[in-house]
JSON list of C-alpha atoms in Angstrom, two decimals:
[
{"chain": "Z", "resi": 93, "resn": "UNK", "atom": "CA", "xyz": [-34.44, 39.08, -19.00]},
{"chain": "Z", "resi": 94, "resn": "UNK", "atom": "CA", "xyz": [-35.04, 36.17, -16.30]},
{"chain": "Z", "resi": 95, "resn": "UNK", "atom": "CA", "xyz": [-31.93, 33.71, -17.18]},
{"chain": "Z", "resi": 96, "resn": "UNK", "atom": "CA", "xyz": [-33.51, 29.68, -15.33]},
{"chain": "Z", "resi": 97, "resn": "UNK", "atom": "CA", "xyz": [-31.49, 26.87, -15.59]},
{"chain": "Z", "resi": 98, "resn": "UNK", "atom": "CA", "xyz": [-33.53, 23.22, -15.15]},
{"chain": "Z", "resi": 99, "resn": "UNK", "atom": "CA", "xyz": [-36.86, 22.56, -16.43]},
{"chain": "Z", "resi": 100, "resn": "UNK", "atom": "CA", "xyz": [-39.69, 25.33, -15.86]},
{"chain": "Z", "resi": 101, "resn": "UNK", "atom": "CA", "xyz": [-42.99, 25.09, -16.87]},
{"chain": "Z", "resi": 102, "resn": "UNK", "atom": "CA", "xyz": [-44.87, 28.08, -17.87]},
{"chain": "Z", "resi": 103, "resn": "UNK", "atom": "CA", "xyz": [-48.39, 27.58, -16.51]},
{"chain": "Z", "resi": 104, "resn": "UNK", "atom": "CA", "xyz": [-52.08, 29.34, -17.56]},
{"chain": "Z", "resi": 105, "resn": "UNK", "atom": "CA", "xyz": [-53.91, 30.23, -14.12]},
{"chain": "Z", "resi": 106, "resn": "UNK", "atom": "CA", "xyz": [-56.64, 32.97, -14.67]},
{"chain": "Z", "resi": 107, "resn": "UNK", "atom": "CA", "xyz": [-54.97, 33.64, -10.58]},
{"chain": "Z", "resi": 108, "resn": "UNK", "atom": "CA", "xyz": [-51.01, 34.66, -11.25]},
{"chain": "Z", "resi": 109, "resn": "UNK", "atom": "CA", "xyz": [-50.86, 38.05, -12.00]},
{"chain": "Z", "resi": 110, "resn": "UNK", "atom": "CA", "xyz": [-50.57, 38.58, -15.68]},
{"chain": "Z", "resi": 111, "resn": "UNK", "atom": "CA", "xyz": [-52.19, 35.25, -16.44]},
{"chain": "Z", "resi": 112, "resn": "UNK", "atom": "CA", "xyz": [-49.43, 33.17, -16.15]},
{"chain": "Z", "resi": 113, "resn": "UNK", "atom": "CA", "xyz": [-46.17, 31.67, -13.45]},
{"chain": "Z", "resi": 114, "resn": "UNK", "atom": "CA", "xyz": [-43.24, 29.53, -14.15]},
{"chain": "Z", "resi": 115, "resn": "UNK", "atom": "CA", "xyz": [-42.81, 26.41, -12.06]},
{"chain": "Z", "resi": 116, "resn": "UNK", "atom": "CA", "xyz": [-40.31, 24.32, -11.19]},
{"chain": "Z", "resi": 117, "resn": "UNK", "atom": "CA", "xyz": [-40.11, 20.74, -9.33]},
{"chain": "Z", "resi": 118, "resn": "UNK", "atom": "CA", "xyz": [-36.78, 19.75, -10.39]},
{"chain": "Z", "resi": 119, "resn": "UNK", "atom": "CA", "xyz": [-33.88, 19.92, -7.10]},
{"chain": "Z", "resi": 120, "resn": "UNK", "atom": "CA", "xyz": [-31.07, 22.44, -8.69]},
{"chain": "Z", "resi": 121, "resn": "UNK", "atom": "CA", "xyz": [-33.95, 24.40, -10.98]},
{"chain": "Z", "resi": 122, "resn": "UNK", "atom": "CA", "xyz": [-32.72, 28.19, -11.03]},
{"chain": "Z", "resi": 123, "resn": "UNK", "atom": "CA", "xyz": [-33.67, 31.79, -11.79]},
{"chain": "Z", "resi": 124, "resn": "UNK", "atom": "CA", "xyz": [-31.77, 34.82, -12.21]},
{"chain": "Z", "resi": 125, "resn": "UNK", "atom": "CA", "xyz": [-31.79, 37.95, -12.71]},
{"chain": "Z", "resi": 126, "resn": "UNK", "atom": "CA", "xyz": [-29.17, 40.89, -12.38]},
{"chain": "Z", "resi": 127, "resn": "UNK", "atom": "CA", "xyz": [-30.74, 44.29, -12.09]},
{"chain": "Z", "resi": 128, "resn": "UNK", "atom": "CA", "xyz": [-29.48, 47.82, -11.14]},
{"chain": "Z", "resi": 129, "resn": "UNK", "atom": "CA", "xyz": [-32.11, 49.06, -7.99]},
{"chain": "Z", "resi": 130, "resn": "UNK", "atom": "CA", "xyz": [-32.96, 49.08, -4.14]},
{"chain": "Z", "resi": 131, "resn": "UNK", "atom": "CA", "xyz": [-35.28, 46.84, -4.10]},
{"chain": "Z", "resi": 132, "resn": "UNK", "atom": "CA", "xyz": [-36.95, 43.22, -4.95]},
{"chain": "Z", "resi": 133, "resn": "UNK", "atom": "CA", "xyz": [-40.00, 41.28, -4.16]},
{"chain": "Z", "resi": 134, "resn": "UNK", "atom": "CA", "xyz": [-40.51, 38.35, -5.62]},
{"chain": "Z", "resi": 135, "resn": "UNK", "atom": "CA", "xyz": [-44.89, 37.34, -6.29]},
{"chain": "Z", "resi": 136, "resn": "UNK", "atom": "CA", "xyz": [-45.75, 33.76, -6.47]},
{"chain": "Z", "resi": 137, "resn": "UNK", "atom": "CA", "xyz": [-48.38, 31.38, -4.93]},
{"chain": "Z", "resi": 138, "resn": "UNK", "atom": "CA", "xyz": [-48.25, 29.04, -2.23]},
{"chain": "Z", "resi": 139, "resn": "UNK", "atom": "CA", "xyz": [-49.68, 25.68, -1.52]},
{"chain": "Z", "resi": 140, "resn": "UNK", "atom": "CA", "xyz": [-50.52, 21.74, -0.50]},
{"chain": "Z", "resi": 141, "resn": "UNK", "atom": "CA", "xyz": [-47.58, 20.68, -3.34]},
{"chain": "Z", "resi": 142, "resn": "UNK", "atom": "CA", "xyz": [-45.42, 23.85, -2.93]},
{"chain": "Z", "resi": 143, "resn": "UNK", "atom": "CA", "xyz": [-42.14, 23.38, -1.86]},
{"chain": "Z", "resi": 144, "resn": "UNK", "atom": "CA", "xyz": [-38.85, 25.71, -0.70]},
{"chain": "Z", "resi": 145, "resn": "UNK", "atom": "CA", "xyz": [-36.50, 27.79, -2.71]},
{"chain": "Z", "resi": 146, "resn": "UNK", "atom": "CA", "xyz": [-33.10, 29.51, -1.70]},
{"chain": "Z", "resi": 147, "resn": "UNK", "atom": "CA", "xyz": [-32.18, 32.94, -2.20]},
{"chain": "Z", "resi": 148, "resn": "UNK", "atom": "CA", "xyz": [-29.48, 34.41, -2.75]},
{"chain": "Z", "resi": 149, "resn": "UNK", "atom": "CA", "xyz": [-27.88, 37.86, -3.58]},
{"chain": "Z", "resi": 150, "resn": "UNK", "atom": "CA", "xyz": [-24.61, 38.35, -4.83]},
{"chain": "Z", "resi": 151, "resn": "UNK", "atom": "CA", "xyz": [-23.96, 34.83, -4.43]},
{"chain": "Z", "resi": 152, "resn": "UNK", "atom": "CA", "xyz": [-24.61, 34.72, -0.74]},
{"chain": "Z", "resi": 153, "resn": "UNK", "atom": "CA", "xyz": [-27.48, 33.09, 0.36]},
{"chain": "Z", "resi": 154, "resn": "UNK", "atom": "CA", "xyz": [-30.19, 35.19, 2.25]},
{"chain": "Z", "resi": 155, "resn": "UNK", "atom": "CA", "xyz": [-33.26, 33.63, 3.12]},
{"chain": "Z", "resi": 156, "resn": "UNK", "atom": "CA", "xyz": [-34.00, 30.15, 2.39]},
{"chain": "Z", "resi": 157, "resn": "UNK", "atom": "CA", "xyz": [-37.95, 30.77, 1.91]},
{"chain": "Z", "resi": 158, "resn": "UNK", "atom": "CA", "xyz": [-41.07, 28.13, 2.06]},
{"chain": "Z", "resi": 159, "resn": "UNK", "atom": "CA", "xyz": [-44.24, 27.79, -0.25]},
{"chain": "Z", "resi": 160, "resn": "UNK", "atom": "CA", "xyz": [-46.16, 25.56, 1.32]},
{"chain": "Z", "resi": 161, "resn": "UNK", "atom": "CA", "xyz": [-49.63, 26.02, 2.55]},
{"chain": "Z", "resi": 162, "resn": "UNK", "atom": "CA", "xyz": [-52.28, 23.59, 3.64]},
{"chain": "Z", "resi": 163, "resn": "UNK", "atom": "CA", "xyz": [-54.41, 25.27, 0.79]},
{"chain": "Z", "resi": 164, "resn": "UNK", "atom": "CA", "xyz": [-53.71, 27.84, -2.10]},
{"chain": "Z", "resi": 165, "resn": "UNK", "atom": "CA", "xyz": [-52.69, 30.84, -2.56]},
{"chain": "Z", "resi": 166, "resn": "UNK", "atom": "CA", "xyz": [-51.74, 33.62, -5.48]},
{"chain": "Z", "resi": 167, "resn": "UNK", "atom": "CA", "xyz": [-50.25, 36.58, -5.50]},
{"chain": "Z", "resi": 168, "resn": "UNK", "atom": "CA", "xyz": [-48.32, 36.05, -2.29]},
{"chain": "Z", "resi": 169, "resn": "UNK", "atom": "CA", "xyz": [-45.17, 37.93, -1.72]},
{"chain": "Z", "resi": 170, "resn": "UNK", "atom": "CA", "xyz": [-42.68, 35.51, -0.54]},
{"chain": "Z", "resi": 171, "resn": "UNK", "atom": "CA", "xyz": [-39.43, 37.43, -0.92]},
{"chain": "Z", "resi": 172, "resn": "UNK", "atom": "CA", "xyz": [-39.56, 41.14, 0.11]},
{"chain": "Z", "resi": 173, "resn": "UNK", "atom": "CA", "xyz": [-35.22, 43.01, -0.26]},
{"chain": "Z", "resi": 174, "resn": "UNK", "atom": "CA", "xyz": [-34.80, 46.59, -0.28]},
{"chain": "Z", "resi": 175, "resn": "UNK", "atom": "CA", "xyz": [-31.25, 47.68, 0.37]},
{"chain": "Z", "resi": 176, "resn": "UNK", "atom": "CA", "xyz": [-30.20, 52.10, 0.73]},
{"chain": "Z", "resi": 177, "resn": "UNK", "atom": "CA", "xyz": [-28.21, 52.14, -2.11]},
{"chain": "Z", "resi": 178, "resn": "UNK", "atom": "CA", "xyz": [-29.36, 51.43, -6.06]},
{"chain": "Z", "resi": 179, "resn": "UNK", "atom": "CA", "xyz": [-26.30, 49.54, -7.28]},
{"chain": "Z", "resi": 180, "resn": "UNK", "atom": "CA", "xyz": [-26.02, 46.06, -9.56]},
{"chain": "Z", "resi": 181, "resn": "UNK", "atom": "CA", "xyz": [-26.93, 43.62, -7.76]},
{"chain": "Z", "resi": 182, "resn": "UNK", "atom": "CA", "xyz": [-28.15, 39.68, -8.20]},
{"chain": "Z", "resi": 183, "resn": "UNK", "atom": "CA", "xyz": [-30.60, 37.58, -7.34]},
{"chain": "Z", "resi": 184, "resn": "UNK", "atom": "CA", "xyz": [-30.98, 33.47, -7.53]},
{"chain": "Z", "resi": 185, "resn": "UNK", "atom": "CA", "xyz": [-34.00, 31.54, -6.84]},
{"chain": "Z", "resi": 186, "resn": "UNK", "atom": "CA", "xyz": [-32.95, 27.87, -6.49]},
{"chain": "Z", "resi": 187, "resn": "UNK", "atom": "CA", "xyz": [-35.40, 25.20, -6.00]},
{"chain": "Z", "resi": 188, "resn": "UNK", "atom": "CA", "xyz": [-34.96, 23.06, -3.02]},
{"chain": "Z", "resi": 189, "resn": "UNK", "atom": "CA", "xyz": [-36.74, 19.76, -4.29]},
{"chain": "Z", "resi": 190, "resn": "UNK", "atom": "CA", "xyz": [-38.67, 19.23, -1.52]},
{"chain": "Z", "resi": 191, "resn": "UNK", "atom": "CA", "xyz": [-39.88, 15.73, -0.80]},
{"chain": "Z", "resi": 192, "resn": "UNK", "atom": "CA", "xyz": [-43.75, 14.85, -1.68]},
{"chain": "Z", "resi": 193, "resn": "UNK", "atom": "CA", "xyz": [-44.22, 18.73, -2.62]},
{"chain": "Z", "resi": 194, "resn": "UNK", "atom": "CA", "xyz": [-41.45, 20.18, -4.54]},
{"chain": "Z", "resi": 195, "resn": "UNK", "atom": "CA", "xyz": [-42.81, 22.70, -6.73]},
{"chain": "Z", "resi": 196, "resn": "UNK", "atom": "CA", "xyz": [-41.93, 26.60, -6.45]},
{"chain": "Z", "resi": 197, "resn": "UNK", "atom": "CA", "xyz": [-43.77, 29.21, -8.59]},
{"chain": "Z", "resi": 198, "resn": "UNK", "atom": "CA", "xyz": [-42.63, 32.51, -9.84]},
{"chain": "Z", "resi": 199, "resn": "UNK", "atom": "CA", "xyz": [-45.47, 34.89, -10.48]},
{"chain": "Z", "resi": 200, "resn": "UNK", "atom": "CA", "xyz": [-43.54, 37.92, -10.93]},
{"chain": "Z", "resi": 201, "resn": "UNK", "atom": "CA", "xyz": [-40.22, 39.75, -9.87]},
{"chain": "Z", "resi": 202, "resn": "UNK", "atom": "CA", "xyz": [-40.37, 43.28, -9.11]},
{"chain": "Z", "resi": 203, "resn": "UNK", "atom": "CA", "xyz": [-37.68, 45.86, -8.74]},
{"chain": "Z", "resi": 204, "resn": "UNK", "atom": "CA", "xyz": [-37.87, 49.52, -7.09]},
{"chain": "Z", "resi": 205, "resn": "UNK", "atom": "CA", "xyz": [-34.89, 51.79, -8.58]}
]
């Protein structure tokens, strides 16, 4: 299960994988997932109102991701990570709250064992 803190809205969107995605705009809003596996992918949308997020693995910052784009696109692989061994990991996505275009979306979080 994904643990969320801060305000994440569930938004219906026919372009999203499964028809809905979660969106947050407040700086510091977090989504956290603990799993055992060898790979992880974050799928989301990009667009002119989208901002940035920081991605942590086991408490260490591994990537800062910009979801900003001049035009909207859906079902984009925003982050793809892999490891040689399947062990327990915690992924945390933290909304930066970029001025003027703060939105971060999570369409799907994929785990490979």
